Amino acid sequence: MPQDALSERFETSRKHLRGVALRMLGNAHEADDAVQEAWLRLARSDTGDVANLPGWLTTVVARICLDMLRARTARAEDPIDPDFDLASDADPEHDIMLADSVGVAMLVVLDRLSPSERLAFVLHDLFDLPFEDIAPILDKSPDAARQLASRARRRVRGAKADRATVDRQRIIETFLVAARGGDMTALLQVLDPDVVFRADAAAMTLGSLAEIRGAAAVAGAFKGRAQAAAVALIDGELGAAVLPAGALLLVLNFEVRDGRIAGIRAVADQAALAGIDVVVD
């Protein structure tokens, strides 16, 4: 196939492949590297007999991500429990709700899974890949891959019972929605009375004060703003990223205390941003 045609077919799958890689790796830079490596492997391969190129590419990206996860962690994977009853874990309606809920906050939870658990859960529960296709990637049987996904699902459910991450996401989202809508009442409810906002020098050039104290003053500063802000993982911690036209402008780090935002720090220095890992769902 001509290179231009091959590149065009790859581009139609890029968004999907990046979505797989992001959920596998939880790291935007590594996800982009995995997708780029998939393109290089495609360009070097004879895919004339491949009937389902998107499926082939998904498998390639999954293998690359699995290798990256295994290289990242030295944690040994637990053996499959031969006595585990697959039927006891079946709850299709709940599983659909669980898969739909996996966003930025859940990337924190996925990091607690072993590489094989994460791959089986992500590919099956989030991207509907059958276990018969997942098994060869893991060098396991379909039943073993199914057990890995089931075990991962239980761990994700258990982690969701710990509300800390989910609550933090809700608080930040409430703040951003209130700011965008200019809702002073909602802003004052989510801000600690003694909240302190601080900005670095680069953020100050964008119109921010170096420091703002008190809920009313901070709410007033954010009223009608944050239009391009979204909840994001900032070096593994839930915060917010401001991305006008898709380009990272600044990040907001939050201190949450007793269910309210007690501190906000705006970082816009480009050198600092280059060293920060930002993942936006």
PDB file of N, CA, C and O in Angstrom, residues 60-126:
ATOM      1  N   VAL A  60      -1.351  -3.767  18.502  1.00  0.00           N
ATOM      2  CA  VAL A  60       0.036  -3.296  18.520  1.00  0.00           C
ATOM      3  C   VAL A  60       0.247  -2.276  19.635  1.00  0.00           C
ATOM      4  O   VAL A  60       1.221  -2.363  20.404  1.00  0.00           O
ATOM      5  N   VAL A  61      -0.664  -1.305  19.747  1.00  0.00           N
ATOM      6  CA  VAL A  61      -0.542  -0.299  20.798  1.00  0.00           C
ATOM      7  C   VAL A  61      -0.623  -0.956  22.173  1.00  0.00           C
ATOM      8  O   VAL A  61       0.116  -0.598  23.095  1.00  0.00           O
ATOM      9  N   ALA A  62      -1.517  -1.931  22.321  1.00  0.00           N
ATOM     10  CA  ALA A  62      -1.645  -2.622  23.606  1.00  0.00           C
ATOM     11  C   ALA A  62      -0.347  -3.331  23.981  1.00  0.00           C
ATOM     12  O   ALA A  62       0.081  -3.288  25.147  1.00  0.00           O
ATOM     13  N   ARG A  63       0.282  -3.984  23.020  1.00  0.00           N
ATOM     14  CA  ARG A  63       1.559  -4.661  23.297  1.00  0.00           C
ATOM     15  C   ARG A  63       2.632  -3.657  23.705  1.00  0.00           C
ATOM     16  O   ARG A  63       3.407  -3.900  24.639  1.00  0.00           O
ATOM     17  N   ILE A  64       2.690  -2.553  22.998  1.00  0.00           N
ATOM     18  CA  ILE A  64       3.685  -1.518  23.313  1.00  0.00           C
ATOM     19  C   ILE A  64       3.451  -0.986  24.721  1.00  0.00           C
ATOM     20  O   ILE A  64       4.390  -0.839  25.525  1.00  0.00           O
ATOM     21  N   CYS A  65       2.187  -0.700  25.055  1.00  0.00           N
ATOM     22  CA  CYS A  65       1.864  -0.165  26.379  1.00  0.00           C
ATOM     23  C   CYS A  65       2.170  -1.179  27.473  1.00  0.00           C
ATOM     24  O   CYS A  65       2.651  -0.808  28.554  1.00  0.00           O
ATOM     25  N   LEU A  66       1.885  -2.446  27.211  1.00  0.00           N
ATOM     26  CA  LEU A  66       2.182  -3.479  28.198  1.00  0.00           C
ATOM     27  C   LEU A  66       3.677  -3.537  28.483  1.00  0.00           C
ATOM     28  O   LEU A  66       4.101  -3.624  29.641  1.00  0.00           O
ATOM     29  N   ASP A  67       4.486  -3.472  27.436  1.00  0.00           N
ATOM     30  CA  ASP A  67       5.939  -3.463  27.625  1.00  0.00           C
ATOM     31  C   ASP A  67       6.377  -2.233  28.425  1.00  0.00           C
ATOM     32  O   ASP A  67       7.253  -2.332  29.294  1.00  0.00           O
ATOM     33  N   MET A  68       5.756  -1.080  28.150  1.00  0.00           N
ATOM     34  CA  MET A  68       6.120   0.142  28.865  1.00  0.00           C
ATOM     35  C   MET A  68       5.713   0.053  30.334  1.00  0.00           C
ATOM     36  O   MET A  68       6.457   0.494  31.227  1.00  0.00           O
ATOM     37  N   LEU A  69       4.545  -0.517  30.599  1.00  0.00           N
ATOM     38  CA  LEU A  69       4.111  -0.678  31.990  1.00  0.00           C
ATOM     39  C   LEU A  69       5.019  -1.632  32.744  1.00  0.00           C
ATOM     40  O   LEU A  69       5.374  -1.393  33.907  1.00  0.00           O
ATOM     41  N   ARG A  70       5.386  -2.719  32.098  1.00  0.00           N
ATOM     42  CA  ARG A  70       6.262  -3.690  32.755  1.00  0.00           C
ATOM     43  C   ARG A  70       7.644  -3.115  33.007  1.00  0.00           C
ATOM     44  O   ARG A  70       8.292  -3.436  34.006  1.00  0.00           O
ATOM     45  N   ALA A  71       8.098  -2.268  32.104  1.00  0.00           N
ATOM     46  CA  ALA A  71       9.393  -1.628  32.304  1.00  0.00           C
ATOM     47  C   ALA A  71       9.327  -0.586  33.412  1.00  0.00           C
ATOM     48  O   ALA A  71      10.317  -0.322  34.088  1.00  0.00           O
ATOM     49  N   ARG A  72       8.135   0.005  33.595  1.00  0.00           N
ATOM     50  CA  ARG A  72       7.969   1.074  34.574  1.00  0.00           C
ATOM     51  C   ARG A  72       7.948   0.543  36.003  1.00  0.00           C
ATOM     52  O   ARG A  72       8.378   1.202  36.934  1.00  0.00           O
ATOM     53  N   THR A  73       7.405  -0.633  36.184  1.00  0.00           N
ATOM     54  CA  THR A  73       7.222  -1.142  37.538  1.00  0.00           C
ATOM     55  C   THR A  73       8.004  -2.424  37.763  1.00  0.00           C
ATOM     56  O   THR A  73       8.163  -3.228  36.864  1.00  0.00           O
ATOM     57  N   ALA A  74       8.487  -2.587  38.978  1.00  0.00           N
ATOM     58  CA  ALA A  74       9.191  -3.813  39.341  1.00  0.00           C
ATOM     59  C   ALA A  74       8.279  -4.713  40.163  1.00  0.00           C
ATOM     60  O   ALA A  74       8.704  -5.760  40.650  1.00  0.00           O
ATOM     61  N   ARG A  75       7.007  -4.326  40.326  1.00  0.00           N
ATOM     62  CA  ARG A  75       6.070  -5.101  41.144  1.00  0.00           C
ATOM     63  C   ARG A  75       5.693  -6.381  40.426  1.00  0.00           C
ATOM     64  O   ARG A  75       5.285  -6.371  39.275  1.00  0.00           O
ATOM     65  N   ALA A  76       5.842  -7.515  41.116  1.00  0.00           N
ATOM     66  CA  ALA A  76       5.491  -8.805  40.535  1.00  0.00           C
ATOM     67  C   ALA A  76       3.980  -8.955  40.482  1.00  0.00           C
ATOM     68  O   ALA A  76       3.267  -8.504  41.367  1.00  0.00           O
ATOM     69  N   GLU A  77       3.501  -9.592  39.432  1.00  0.00           N
ATOM     70  CA  GLU A  77       2.075  -9.825  39.271  1.00  0.00           C
ATOM     71  C   GLU A  77       1.652 -11.040  40.080  1.00  0.00           C
ATOM     72  O   GLU A  77       2.367 -12.037  40.171  1.00  0.00           O
ATOM     73  N   ASP A  78       0.461 -10.970  40.690  1.00  0.00           N
ATOM     74  CA  ASP A  78      -0.070 -12.085  41.465  1.00  0.00           C
ATOM     75  C   ASP A  78      -0.484 -13.211  40.524  1.00  0.00           C
ATOM     76  O   ASP A  78      -0.974 -12.964  39.426  1.00  0.00           O
ATOM     77  N   PRO A  79      -0.300 -14.483  40.951  1.00  0.00           N
ATOM     78  CA  PRO A  79      -0.728 -15.588  40.093  1.00  0.00           C
ATOM     79  C   PRO A  79      -2.247 -15.649  39.999  1.00  0.00           C
ATOM     80  O   PRO A  79      -2.960 -15.176  40.876  1.00  0.00           O
ATOM     81  N   ILE A  80      -2.730 -16.225  38.911  1.00  0.00           N
ATOM     82  CA  ILE A  80      -4.161 -16.406  38.736  1.00  0.00           C
ATOM     83  C   ILE A  80      -4.671 -17.410  39.766  1.00  0.00           C
ATOM     84  O   ILE A  80      -4.057 -18.454  39.994  1.00  0.00           O
ATOM     85  N   ASP A  81      -5.787 -17.099  40.405  1.00  0.00           N
ATOM     86  CA  ASP A  81      -6.397 -17.996  41.378  1.00  0.00           C
ATOM     87  C   ASP A  81      -7.240 -19.033  40.637  1.00  0.00           C
ATOM     88  O   ASP A  81      -8.286 -18.700  40.075  1.00  0.00           O
ATOM     89  N   PRO A  82      -6.828 -20.303  40.616  1.00  0.00           N
ATOM     90  CA  PRO A  82      -7.572 -21.307  39.845  1.00  0.00           C
ATOM     91  C   PRO A  82      -8.953 -21.586  40.410  1.00  0.00           C
ATOM     92  O   PRO A  82      -9.810 -22.128  39.727  1.00  0.00           O
ATOM     93  N   ASP A  83      -9.201 -21.214  41.683  1.00  0.00           N
ATOM     94  CA  ASP A  83     -10.499 -21.467  42.310  1.00  0.00           C
ATOM     95  C   ASP A  83     -11.447 -20.293  42.185  1.00  0.00           C
ATOM     96  O   ASP A  83     -12.573 -20.346  42.694  1.00  0.00           O
ATOM     97  N   PHE A  84     -11.027 -19.223  41.531  1.00  0.00           N
ATOM     98  CA  PHE A  84     -11.884 -18.034  41.410  1.00  0.00           C
ATOM     99  C   PHE A  84     -13.055 -18.345  40.492  1.00  0.00           C
ATOM    100  O   PHE A  84     -12.887 -18.821  39.371  1.00  0.00           O
ATOM    101  N   ASP A  85     -14.269 -18.060  40.966  1.00  0.00           N
ATOM    102  CA  ASP A  85     -15.489 -18.353  40.223  1.00  0.00           C
ATOM    103  C   ASP A  85     -15.840 -17.162  39.347  1.00  0.00           C
ATOM    104  O   ASP A  85     -16.242 -16.117  39.843  1.00  0.00           O
ATOM    105  N   LEU A  86     -15.711 -17.305  38.035  1.00  0.00           N
ATOM    106  CA  LEU A  86     -15.978 -16.202  37.120  1.00  0.00           C
ATOM    107  C   LEU A  86     -17.418 -15.746  37.211  1.00  0.00           C
ATOM    108  O   LEU A  86     -17.706 -14.554  37.142  1.00  0.00           O
ATOM    109  N   ALA A  87     -18.341 -16.673  37.370  1.00  0.00           N
ATOM    110  CA  ALA A  87     -19.755 -16.314  37.381  1.00  0.00           C
ATOM    111  C   ALA A  87     -20.095 -15.426  38.566  1.00  0.00           C
ATOM    112  O   ALA A  87     -20.997 -14.591  38.495  1.00  0.00           O
ATOM    113  N   SER A  88     -19.354 -15.567  39.676  1.00  0.00           N
ATOM    114  CA  SER A  88     -19.666 -14.789  40.869  1.00  0.00           C
ATOM    115  C   SER A  88     -19.378 -13.320  40.677  1.00  0.00           C
ATOM    116  O   SER A  88     -19.860 -12.482  41.438  1.00  0.00           O
ATOM    117  N   ASP A  89     -18.595 -12.980  39.663  1.00  0.00           N
ATOM    118  CA  ASP A  89     -18.229 -11.572  39.440  1.00  0.00           C
ATOM    119  C   ASP A  89     -19.085 -10.931  38.354  1.00  0.00           C
ATOM    120  O   ASP A  89     -18.879  -9.793  37.988  1.00  0.00           O
ATOM    121  N   ALA A  90     -20.036 -11.670  37.826  1.00  0.00           N
ATOM    122  CA  ALA A  90     -20.809 -11.164  36.692  1.00  0.00           C
ATOM    123  C   ALA A  90     -21.880 -10.186  37.149  1.00  0.00           C
ATOM    124  O   ALA A  90     -22.710 -10.506  37.982  1.00  0.00           O
ATOM    125  N   ASP A  91     -21.846  -8.989  36.630  1.00  0.00           N
ATOM    126  CA  ASP A  91     -22.859  -7.958  36.897  1.00  0.00           C
ATOM    127  C   ASP A  91     -22.813  -7.004  35.721  1.00  0.00           C
ATOM    128  O   ASP A  91     -22.250  -5.919  35.807  1.00  0.00           O
ATOM    129  N   PRO A  92     -23.370  -7.403  34.556  1.00  0.00           N
ATOM    130  CA  PRO A  92     -23.203  -6.622  33.317  1.00  0.00           C
ATOM    131  C   PRO A  92     -23.627  -5.174  33.451  1.00  0.00           C
ATOM    132  O   PRO A  92     -22.935  -4.281  32.962  1.00  0.00           O
ATOM    133  N   GLU A  93     -24.765  -4.911  34.094  1.00  0.00           N
ATOM    134  CA  GLU A  93     -25.239  -3.524  34.193  1.00  0.00           C
ATOM    135  C   GLU A  93     -24.258  -2.679  34.980  1.00  0.00           C
ATOM    136  O   GLU A  93     -23.927  -1.553  34.594  1.00  0.00           O
ATOM    137  N   HIS A  94     -23.759  -3.227  36.088  1.00  0.00           N
ATOM    138  CA  HIS A  94     -22.795  -2.481  36.891  1.00  0.00           C
ATOM    139  C   HIS A  94     -21.501  -2.264  36.120  1.00  0.00           C
ATOM    140  O   HIS A  94     -20.889  -1.198  36.191  1.00  0.00           O
ATOM    141  N   ASP A  95     -21.090  -3.297  35.364  1.00  0.00           N
ATOM    142  CA  ASP A  95     -19.828  -3.182  34.627  1.00  0.00           C
ATOM    143  C   ASP A  95     -19.903  -2.086  33.576  1.00  0.00           C
ATOM    144  O   ASP A  95     -18.929  -1.370  33.331  1.00  0.00           O
ATOM    145  N   ILE A  96     -21.067  -1.918  32.925  1.00  0.00           N
ATOM    146  CA  ILE A  96     -21.220  -0.857  31.937  1.00  0.00           C
ATOM    147  C   ILE A  96     -21.091   0.502  32.621  1.00  0.00           C
ATOM    148  O   ILE A  96     -20.407   1.404  32.143  1.00  0.00           O
ATOM    149  N   MET A  97     -21.747   0.646  33.785  1.00  0.00           N
ATOM    150  CA  MET A  97     -21.657   1.903  34.524  1.00  0.00           C
ATOM    151  C   MET A  97     -20.216   2.162  34.969  1.00  0.00           C
ATOM    152  O   MET A  97     -19.726   3.285  34.920  1.00  0.00           O
ATOM    153  N   LEU A  98     -19.544   1.088  35.394  1.00  0.00           N
ATOM    154  CA  LEU A  98     -18.165   1.233  35.844  1.00  0.00           C
ATOM    155  C   LEU A  98     -17.277   1.691  34.706  1.00  0.00           C
ATOM    156  O   LEU A  98     -16.488   2.626  34.854  1.00  0.00           O
ATOM    157  N   ALA A  99     -17.410   1.066  33.545  1.00  0.00           N
ATOM    158  CA  ALA A  99     -16.586   1.431  32.390  1.00  0.00           C
ATOM    159  C   ALA A  99     -16.839   2.865  31.981  1.00  0.00           C
ATOM    160  O   ALA A  99     -15.906   3.614  31.663  1.00  0.00           O
ATOM    161  N   ASP A 100     -18.107   3.293  31.983  1.00  0.00           N
ATOM    162  CA  ASP A 100     -18.438   4.651  31.580  1.00  0.00           C
ATOM    163  C   ASP A 100     -17.874   5.684  32.544  1.00  0.00           C
ATOM    164  O   ASP A 100     -17.654   6.841  32.179  1.00  0.00           O
ATOM    165  N   SER A 101     -17.644   5.281  33.814  1.00  0.00           N
ATOM    166  CA  SER A 101     -17.203   6.242  34.825  1.00  0.00           C
ATOM    167  C   SER A 101     -15.706   6.470  34.820  1.00  0.00           C
ATOM    168  O   SER A 101     -15.208   7.344  35.518  1.00  0.00           O
ATOM    169  N   VAL A 102     -14.955   5.675  34.061  1.00  0.00           N
ATOM    170  CA  VAL A 102     -13.503   5.793  34.113  1.00  0.00           C
ATOM    171  C   VAL A 102     -13.062   7.033  33.353  1.00  0.00           C
ATOM    172  O   VAL A 102     -13.169   7.107  32.146  1.00  0.00           O
ATOM    173  N   GLY A 103     -12.607   8.012  34.075  1.00  0.00           N
ATOM    174  CA  GLY A 103     -12.110   9.236  33.482  1.00  0.00           C
ATOM    175  C   GLY A 103     -10.781   9.601  34.105  1.00  0.00           C
ATOM    176  O   GLY A 103     -10.007   8.734  34.508  1.00  0.00           O
ATOM    177  N   VAL A 104     -10.519  10.875  34.243  1.00  0.00           N
ATOM    178  CA  VAL A 104      -9.243  11.320  34.788  1.00  0.00           C
ATOM    179  C   VAL A 104      -9.030  10.792  36.195  1.00  0.00           C
ATOM    180  O   VAL A 104      -7.951  10.300  36.530  1.00  0.00           O
ATOM    181  N   ALA A 105     -10.054  10.892  37.052  1.00  0.00           N
ATOM    182  CA  ALA A 105      -9.888  10.446  38.436  1.00  0.00           C
ATOM    183  C   ALA A 105      -9.549   8.964  38.502  1.00  0.00           C
ATOM    184  O   ALA A 105      -8.742   8.530  39.326  1.00  0.00           O
ATOM    185  N   MET A 106     -10.150   8.162  37.625  1.00  0.00           N
ATOM    186  CA  MET A 106      -9.939   6.734  37.683  1.00  0.00           C
ATOM    187  C   MET A 106      -8.563   6.319  37.178  1.00  0.00           C
ATOM    188  O   MET A 106      -8.125   5.196  37.427  1.00  0.00           O
ATOM    189  N   LEU A 107      -7.858   7.205  36.480  1.00  0.00           N
ATOM    190  CA  LEU A 107      -6.484   6.875  36.105  1.00  0.00           C
ATOM    191  C   LEU A 107      -5.636   6.645  37.350  1.00  0.00           C
ATOM    192  O   LEU A 107      -4.694   5.851  37.342  1.00  0.00           O
ATOM    193  N   VAL A 108      -5.957   7.356  38.432  1.00  0.00           N
ATOM    194  CA  VAL A 108      -5.251   7.151  39.694  1.00  0.00           C
ATOM    195  C   VAL A 108      -5.474   5.735  40.182  1.00  0.00           C
ATOM    196  O   VAL A 108      -4.555   5.051  40.649  1.00  0.00           O
ATOM    197  N   VAL A 109      -6.720   5.251  40.075  1.00  0.00           N
ATOM    198  CA  VAL A 109      -7.054   3.902  40.512  1.00  0.00           C
ATOM    199  C   VAL A 109      -6.392   2.867  39.613  1.00  0.00           C
ATOM    200  O   VAL A 109      -5.854   1.860  40.092  1.00  0.00           O
ATOM    201  N   LEU A 110      -6.407   3.095  38.305  1.00  0.00           N
ATOM    202  CA  LEU A 110      -5.825   2.133  37.373  1.00  0.00           C
ATOM    203  C   LEU A 110      -4.335   1.937  37.627  1.00  0.00           C
ATOM    204  O   LEU A 110      -3.789   0.868  37.351  1.00  0.00           O
ATOM    205  N   ASP A 111      -3.673   2.961  38.159  1.00  0.00           N
ATOM    206  CA  ASP A 111      -2.245   2.843  38.453  1.00  0.00           C
ATOM    207  C   ASP A 111      -1.962   1.799  39.528  1.00  0.00           C
ATOM    208  O   ASP A 111      -0.827   1.358  39.678  1.00  0.00           O
ATOM    209  N   ARG A 112      -2.990   1.405  40.275  1.00  0.00           N
ATOM    210  CA  ARG A 112      -2.804   0.422  41.338  1.00  0.00           C
ATOM    211  C   ARG A 112      -2.874  -1.006  40.820  1.00  0.00           C
ATOM    212  O   ARG A 112      -2.604  -1.947  41.561  1.00  0.00           O
ATOM    213  N   LEU A 113      -3.261  -1.177  39.575  1.00  0.00           N
ATOM    214  CA  LEU A 113      -3.365  -2.505  38.989  1.00  0.00           C
ATOM    215  C   LEU A 113      -2.018  -2.962  38.445  1.00  0.00           C
ATOM    216  O   LEU A 113      -1.161  -2.149  38.095  1.00  0.00           O
ATOM    217  N   SER A 114      -1.854  -4.286  38.345  1.00  0.00           N
ATOM    218  CA  SER A 114      -0.658  -4.806  37.689  1.00  0.00           C
ATOM    219  C   SER A 114      -0.785  -4.532  36.189  1.00  0.00           C
ATOM    220  O   SER A 114      -1.883  -4.283  35.678  1.00  0.00           O
ATOM    221  N   PRO A 115       0.321  -4.568  35.447  1.00  0.00           N
ATOM    222  CA  PRO A 115       0.247  -4.312  34.002  1.00  0.00           C
ATOM    223  C   PRO A 115      -0.749  -5.222  33.285  1.00  0.00           C
ATOM    224  O   PRO A 115      -1.530  -4.759  32.445  1.00  0.00           O
ATOM    225  N   SER A 116      -0.750  -6.507  33.613  1.00  0.00           N
ATOM    226  CA  SER A 116      -1.660  -7.432  32.929  1.00  0.00           C
ATOM    227  C   SER A 116      -3.112  -7.175  33.304  1.00  0.00           C
ATOM    228  O   SER A 116      -4.008  -7.251  32.451  1.00  0.00           O
ATOM    229  N   GLU A 117      -3.375  -6.869  34.575  1.00  0.00           N
ATOM    230  CA  GLU A 117      -4.735  -6.533  35.000  1.00  0.00           C
ATOM    231  C   GLU A 117      -5.228  -5.292  34.286  1.00  0.00           C
ATOM    232  O   GLU A 117      -6.364  -5.226  33.813  1.00  0.00           O
ATOM    233  N   ARG A 118      -4.359  -4.307  34.215  1.00  0.00           N
ATOM    234  CA  ARG A 118      -4.754  -3.046  33.595  1.00  0.00           C
ATOM    235  C   ARG A 118      -5.074  -3.241  32.121  1.00  0.00           C
ATOM    236  O   ARG A 118      -6.068  -2.714  31.604  1.00  0.00           O
ATOM    237  N   LEU A 119      -4.235  -4.007  31.435  1.00  0.00           N
ATOM    238  CA  LEU A 119      -4.474  -4.227  30.015  1.00  0.00           C
ATOM    239  C   LEU A 119      -5.788  -4.970  29.792  1.00  0.00           C
ATOM    240  O   LEU A 119      -6.602  -4.579  28.950  1.00  0.00           O
ATOM    241  N   ALA A 120      -6.017  -6.032  30.561  1.00  0.00           N
ATOM    242  CA  ALA A 120      -7.234  -6.814  30.379  1.00  0.00           C
ATOM    243  C   ALA A 120      -8.472  -5.976  30.679  1.00  0.00           C
ATOM    244  O   ALA A 120      -9.468  -6.025  29.942  1.00  0.00           O
ATOM    245  N   PHE A 121      -8.427  -5.180  31.742  1.00  0.00           N
ATOM    246  CA  PHE A 121      -9.571  -4.350  32.120  1.00  0.00           C
ATOM    247  C   PHE A 121      -9.818  -3.257  31.084  1.00  0.00           C
ATOM    248  O   PHE A 121     -10.948  -3.048  30.637  1.00  0.00           O
ATOM    249  N   VAL A 122      -8.783  -2.555  30.693  1.00  0.00           N
ATOM    250  CA  VAL A 122      -8.936  -1.444  29.757  1.00  0.00           C
ATOM    251  C   VAL A 122      -9.443  -1.936  28.403  1.00  0.00           C
ATOM    252  O   VAL A 122     -10.409  -1.396  27.849  1.00  0.00           O
ATOM    253  N   LEU A 123      -8.815  -2.973  27.867  1.00  0.00           N
ATOM    254  CA  LEU A 123      -9.196  -3.425  26.534  1.00  0.00           C
ATOM    255  C   LEU A 123     -10.584  -4.046  26.514  1.00  0.00           C
ATOM    256  O   LEU A 123     -11.344  -3.834  25.560  1.00  0.00           O
ATOM    257  N   HIS A 124     -10.928  -4.791  27.547  1.00  0.00           N
ATOM    258  CA  HIS A 124     -12.244  -5.432  27.540  1.00  0.00           C
ATOM    259  C   HIS A 124     -13.352  -4.512  28.030  1.00  0.00           C
ATOM    260  O   HIS A 124     -14.353  -4.301  27.346  1.00  0.00           O
ATOM    261  N   ASP A 125     -13.178  -3.926  29.219  1.00  0.00           N
ATOM    262  CA  ASP A 125     -14.276  -3.173  29.818  1.00  0.00           C
ATOM    263  C   ASP A 125     -14.464  -1.795  29.189  1.00  0.00           C
ATOM    264  O   ASP A 125     -15.583  -1.281  29.156  1.00  0.00           O
ATOM    265  N   LEU A 126     -13.392  -1.197  28.736  1.00  0.00           N
ATOM    266  CA  LEU A 126     -13.496   0.156  28.192  1.00  0.00           C
ATOM    267  C   LEU A 126     -13.552   0.192  26.668  1.00  0.00           C
ATOM    268  O   LEU A 126     -14.108   1.133  26.094  1.00  0.00           O
TER     269      LEU A 126
END
